[in-house]
Short mmCIF file of C-alpha atoms in Angstrom, two decimals:
data_model
loop_
_atom_site.label_atom_id
_atom_site.label_comp_id
_atom_site.label_asym_id
_atom_site.label_seq_id
_atom_site.Cartn_x
_atom_site.Cartn_y
_atom_site.Cartn_z
CA UNK A 1 4.30 -5.91 -8.44
CA UNK A 2 1.17 -7.30 -6.78
CA UNK A 3 1.33 -7.64 -3.00
CA UNK A 4 -1.16 -10.07 -1.50
CA UNK A 5 0.56 -11.74 1.49
CA UNK A 6 2.42 -9.74 4.12
CA UNK A 7 4.25 -10.50 7.37
CA UNK A 8 4.71 -7.75 9.97
CA UNK A 9 6.98 -7.81 13.02
CA UNK A 10 5.89 -5.96 16.14
CA UNK A 11 2.37 -6.26 14.76
CA UNK A 12 0.30 -6.42 17.93
CA UNK A 13 0.20 -2.72 18.72
CA UNK A 14 1.03 0.78 17.52
CA UNK A 15 2.36 1.20 13.99
CA UNK A 16 2.50 -2.56 13.43
CA UNK A 17 -1.17 -3.08 14.21
CA UNK A 18 -2.19 -0.03 12.18
CA UNK A 19 -0.17 -1.35 9.25
CA UNK A 20 -1.87 -4.74 9.50
CA UNK A 21 -5.24 -2.99 9.44
CA UNK A 22 -4.22 -0.95 6.40
CA UNK A 23 -3.04 -4.08 4.57
CA UNK A 24 -6.28 -5.87 5.38
CA UNK A 25 -8.32 -2.92 4.07
CA UNK A 26 -6.29 -3.19 0.86
CA UNK A 27 -7.35 -6.82 0.48
CA UNK A 28 -4.11 -8.44 1.63
CA UNK A 29 -3.66 -11.40 3.97
CA UNK A 30 -1.49 -10.66 6.99
CA UNK A 31 0.62 -12.54 9.52
CA UNK A 32 1.61 -10.48 12.54
CA UNK A 33 4.44 -11.44 14.87
CA UNK A 34 4.97 -10.11 18.37
CA UNK A 35 6.81 -11.14 21.50
CA UNK A 36 3.79 -12.09 23.66
CA UNK A 37 2.02 -15.15 22.24
CA UNK A 38 -1.31 -14.51 23.96
CA UNK A 39 -1.41 -10.85 22.94
CA UNK A 40 -0.58 -11.44 19.30
CA UNK A 41 -3.14 -14.24 19.04
CA UNK A 42 -5.82 -12.02 20.58
CA UNK A 43 -5.02 -9.10 18.28
CA UNK A 44 -5.09 -11.33 15.21
CA UNK A 45 -8.53 -12.55 16.27
CA UNK A 46 -9.70 -8.94 16.49
CA UNK A 47 -8.28 -8.14 13.06
CA UNK A 48 -10.36 -10.83 11.35
CA UNK A 49 -10.14 -14.03 9.37
CA UNK A 50 -7.40 -12.85 6.99
CA UNK A 51 -5.03 -12.19 9.90
CA UNK A 52 -2.83 -14.75 11.66
CA UNK A 53 -0.87 -14.08 14.88
CA UNK A 54 2.39 -15.85 15.72
CA UNK A 55 4.83 -15.41 18.57
CA UNK A 56 8.11 -13.81 17.50
CA UNK A 57 11.19 -12.48 19.24
CA UNK A 58 13.17 -10.76 16.47
CA UNK A 59 16.38 -11.21 18.50
CA UNK A 60 16.22 -14.97 17.91
CA UNK A 61 17.27 -15.84 14.31
CA UNK A 62 15.98 -19.40 14.57
CA UNK A 63 12.59 -18.24 15.80
CA UNK A 64 12.48 -15.57 13.07
CA UNK A 65 13.13 -18.22 10.42
CA UNK A 66 10.42 -20.43 11.91
CA UNK A 67 8.04 -17.46 11.97
CA UNK A 68 8.45 -16.91 8.23
CA UNK A 69 8.05 -20.62 7.53
CA UNK A 70 4.89 -20.80 9.62
CA UNK A 71 3.57 -17.64 7.98
CA UNK A 72 3.96 -19.15 4.53
CA UNK A 73 2.36 -22.39 5.67
CA UNK A 74 -0.65 -20.35 6.83
CA UNK A 75 -1.19 -17.91 3.94
CA UNK A 76 1.16 -18.97 1.13
CA UNK A 77 4.41 -17.47 -0.24
CA UNK A 78 5.01 -14.04 1.23
CA UNK A 79 5.14 -11.02 -1.02
CA UNK A 80 6.42 -8.64 1.65
CA UNK A 81 8.07 -8.47 5.05
CA UNK A 82 7.63 -5.35 7.14
CA UNK A 83 10.37 -5.09 9.79
CA UNK A 84 8.56 -2.90 12.30
CA UNK A 85 9.48 -4.22 15.77
CA UNK A 86 11.29 -1.61 17.84
CA UNK A 87 11.85 -0.11 21.28
CA UNK A 88 12.73 3.38 22.44
CA UNK A 89 14.28 3.74 25.90
CA UNK A 90 15.39 7.35 26.25
CA UNK A 91 17.61 9.49 28.46
CA UNK A 92 21.15 10.82 28.50
CA UNK A 93 23.50 8.23 27.03
CA UNK A 94 26.01 8.62 29.87
CA UNK A 95 23.34 7.34 32.27
CA UNK A 96 21.96 4.59 30.03
CA UNK A 97 21.96 1.04 31.36
CA UNK A 98 24.18 -1.03 29.03
CA UNK A 99 21.45 -3.67 29.01
CA UNK A 100 19.09 -1.10 27.48
CA UNK A 101 21.75 -0.19 24.92
CA UNK A 102 22.17 -3.82 23.86
CA UNK A 103 18.44 -4.51 23.78
CA UNK A 104 17.81 -1.48 21.58
CA UNK A 105 20.56 -2.50 19.15
CA UNK A 106 19.41 -6.13 19.11
CA UNK A 107 15.77 -5.29 18.36
CA UNK A 108 15.88 -2.10 16.30
CA UNK A 109 18.87 -3.07 14.18
CA UNK A 110 19.54 -6.76 14.72
CA UNK A 111 15.91 -7.66 14.05
CA UNK A 112 15.99 -5.73 10.78
CA UNK A 113 19.24 -7.36 9.70
CA UNK A 114 17.94 -10.84 10.49
CA UNK A 115 14.54 -10.30 8.92
CA UNK A 116 16.02 -8.81 5.76
CA UNK A 117 18.49 -11.65 5.32
CA UNK A 118 15.83 -14.31 5.81
CA UNK A 119 13.40 -12.54 3.48
CA UNK A 120 16.03 -12.11 0.76
CA UNK A 121 16.75 -15.84 0.83
CA UNK A 122 13.10 -16.40 -0.02
CA UNK A 123 12.49 -13.46 -2.33
CA UNK A 124 15.56 -13.45 -4.59
CA UNK A 125 15.02 -16.99 -5.99
CA UNK A 126 11.41 -15.98 -6.73
CA UNK A 127 12.44 -12.71 -8.44
CA UNK A 128 9.73 -11.10 -6.36
CA UNK A 129 9.30 -9.52 -2.94
CA UNK A 130 9.26 -6.27 -1.00
CA UNK A 131 11.09 -5.53 2.25
CA UNK A 132 9.91 -2.53 4.27
CA UNK A 133 12.22 -1.44 7.07
CA UNK A 134 10.99 0.96 9.74
CA UNK A 135 13.59 3.55 10.58
CA UNK A 136 12.64 6.94 12.02
CA UNK A 137 13.01 10.63 11.36
CA UNK A 138 15.50 10.30 14.25
CA UNK A 139 17.58 8.30 11.80
CA UNK A 140 18.16 11.56 9.93
CA UNK A 141 17.51 14.23 12.56
CA UNK A 142 19.44 12.82 15.50
CA UNK A 143 18.19 14.34 18.74
CA UNK A 144 19.56 14.55 22.26
CA UNK A 145 18.17 12.07 24.76
CA UNK A 146 17.86 9.26 22.24
CA UNK A 147 21.42 8.55 21.12
CA UNK A 148 21.19 4.76 20.95
CA UNK A 149 17.75 4.89 19.34
CA UNK A 150 19.03 7.37 16.74
CA UNK A 151 22.10 5.20 16.13
CA UNK A 152 19.97 2.16 15.34
CA UNK A 153 17.71 4.12 13.04
CA UNK A 154 20.63 5.74 11.21
CA UNK A 155 21.95 2.22 10.72
CA UNK A 156 18.63 0.98 9.32
CA UNK A 157 18.65 3.80 6.78
CA UNK A 158 22.20 3.08 5.63
CA UNK A 159 21.68 -0.66 5.64
CA UNK A 160 18.50 -0.52 3.57
CA UNK A 161 20.09 1.80 1.03
CA UNK A 162 22.92 -0.68 0.65
CA UNK A 163 20.44 -3.55 0.23
CA UNK A 164 18.63 -1.52 -2.42
CA UNK A 165 21.88 -1.43 -4.38
CA UNK A 166 22.55 -5.14 -3.83
CA UNK A 167 19.10 -6.19 -5.02
CA UNK A 168 18.89 -4.01 -8.11
CA UNK A 169 17.66 -6.14 -10.99
CA UNK A 170 16.52 -9.03 -8.80
CA UNK A 171 12.82 -8.15 -8.66
CA UNK A 172 13.11 -7.39 -4.95
CA UNK A 173 12.10 -3.94 -3.75
CA UNK A 174 13.00 -2.12 -0.55
CA UNK A 175 11.39 0.79 1.28
CA UNK A 176 12.65 2.80 4.25
CA UNK A 177 9.87 4.34 6.34
CA UNK A 178 10.86 7.25 8.58
CA UNK A 179 8.04 8.27 10.93
CA UNK A 180 8.18 11.34 13.10
CA UNK A 181 6.07 11.67 16.24
CA UNK A 182 3.37 9.03 15.94
CA UNK A 183 0.55 8.81 18.46
CA UNK A 184 1.56 5.57 20.20
CA UNK A 185 2.79 4.74 23.68
CA UNK A 186 6.37 4.89 22.38
CA UNK A 187 6.24 8.71 22.50
CA UNK A 188 4.59 8.92 25.92
CA UNK A 189 5.92 12.01 27.72
CA UNK A 190 7.78 13.39 24.71
CA UNK A 191 7.93 17.16 24.38
CA UNK A 192 6.38 18.26 21.10
CA UNK A 193 8.79 20.25 18.88
CA UNK A 194 7.80 23.54 17.33
CA UNK A 195 5.77 23.30 14.13
CA UNK A 196 5.70 19.50 14.04
CA UNK A 197 2.51 17.51 13.59
CA UNK A 198 1.77 14.45 15.68
CA UNK A 199 -0.16 11.96 13.56
CA UNK A 200 -1.85 8.66 14.27
CA UNK A 201 -0.29 5.28 13.46
CA UNK A 202 -2.88 4.80 10.71
CA UNK A 203 -1.02 7.45 8.69
CA UNK A 204 2.07 5.25 8.72
CA UNK A 205 0.04 2.15 7.84
CA UNK A 206 -1.52 3.91 4.86
CA UNK A 207 1.89 5.18 3.73
CA UNK A 208 3.31 1.66 3.88
CA UNK A 209 0.46 0.24 1.79
CA UNK A 210 1.04 3.03 -0.74
CA UNK A 211 4.74 2.12 -0.87
CA UNK A 212 3.92 -1.56 -1.35
CA UNK A 213 1.80 -0.59 -4.34
CA UNK A 214 4.04 2.08 -5.84
CA UNK A 215 7.51 0.79 -4.95
CA UNK A 216 8.41 4.12 -3.36
CA UNK A 217 11.85 3.70 -1.80
CA UNK A 218 11.92 6.25 1.04
CA UNK A 219 8.93 7.57 2.94
CA UNK A 220 8.58 10.21 5.67
CA UNK A 221 5.43 10.39 7.80
CA UNK A 222 4.24 13.09 7.92
CA UNK A 223 5.67 14.05 4.54
CA UNK A 224 6.82 17.53 5.60
CA UNK A 225 9.58 15.91 7.65
CA UNK A 226 11.39 15.01 4.44
CA UNK A 227 12.62 18.54 3.58
CA UNK A 228 13.63 19.13 7.21
CA UNK A 229 15.62 15.90 7.32
CA UNK A 230 17.36 16.68 4.03
CA UNK A 231 18.20 20.15 5.31
CA UNK A 232 19.67 18.80 8.54
CA UNK A 233 21.66 16.01 6.88
CA UNK A 234 22.78 18.05 3.88
CA UNK A 235 24.17 21.16 5.56
CA UNK A 236 27.26 21.90 7.67
CA UNK A 237 26.94 21.03 11.38
CA UNK A 238 26.56 24.65 12.48
CA UNK A 239 23.62 25.17 10.13
CA UNK A 240 22.05 21.81 11.01
CA UNK A 241 22.35 22.52 14.72
CA UNK A 242 20.76 25.93 14.27
CA UNK A 243 17.79 24.38 12.45
CA UNK A 244 17.38 21.87 15.27
CA UNK A 245 17.51 24.66 17.85
CA UNK A 246 14.85 26.63 15.99
CA UNK A 247 12.62 23.57 15.89
CA UNK A 248 13.52 22.63 19.49
CA UNK A 249 14.23 19.15 18.16
CA UNK A 250 16.75 18.37 20.91
CA UNK A 251 14.15 18.83 23.62
CA UNK A 252 11.77 16.14 22.32
CA UNK A 253 13.44 13.30 24.22
CA UNK A 254 15.83 15.11 26.54
CA UNK A 255 12.96 17.06 28.16
CA UNK A 256 10.49 14.17 28.18
CA UNK A 257 8.26 13.60 31.19
CA UNK A 258 9.72 10.32 32.41
CA UNK A 259 6.82 9.81 34.79
CA UNK A 260 4.51 9.60 31.79
CA UNK A 261 6.68 6.81 30.37
CA UNK A 262 6.42 4.46 33.33
CA UNK A 263 3.79 2.23 31.73
CA UNK A 264 5.77 1.95 28.49
CA UNK A 265 8.93 1.14 30.41
CA UNK A 266 7.20 -1.51 32.52
CA UNK A 267 5.81 -3.21 29.42
CA UNK A 268 9.26 -3.34 27.78
CA UNK A 269 10.79 -4.85 30.89
CA UNK A 270 7.95 -7.35 31.33
CA UNK A 271 8.35 -8.58 27.76
CA UNK A 272 12.05 -9.20 28.27
CA UNK A 273 11.43 -11.12 31.49
CA UNK A 274 8.79 -13.25 29.75
CA UNK A 275 11.27 -14.27 27.04
CA UNK A 276 13.96 -15.11 29.58
CA UNK A 277 11.83 -17.75 31.34
#
């Protein structure tokens, strides 16, 4: 299945921007959506003439539908939607502000549900299309200090697997991408677990382009996370917990330097305030 026209949510920075760059290198045209209109327009200008930037709040179904319509008006019928937008407030769940809980669910899961539904309504009648949903290795290796984040990413994994079953034979493909620690501001202050590589967002972008070309259904970045995730999810709790202790997986978020996350937190809060005006 040839992929030429791609839309990416959360495309102005981090994994989203790196994915846009990878798609452009592969000769595709790209529309990126992000919550700050000025930022996404500026980034699209930096990416080049085959990139378009449009404002998008994935929590707003009407705006999401308009985003896809505008994207197709700009570059033609989409071949793929990459649901990348996400946030990661961390800390002990008992202390979590319920507003953070709801925002994380609305963006990380609600945005994926909305985007997938809207894309399917376009792709199924065409017998063509590819939906890429960004989950996380935390969606398989749930770690302390990120309970709500892990919950949303577990849900994305289960949801996308169900959609894969529902779309079998329709010409629509799905891919779940499960990154580990990726060098973006989202992991600011995280404690690095034993024996785990931290890779740049370009590794995820390249993996997504490969999946768009090959149709690969589930992707871990870096790839060595796959066997660890299968071990954790496929063994009894006592064994899984022992593996996590050996890897110090539960310290990644629970022992994070919260002072190093101030800038990330301020940006998340500022974006919410901007959309509430």
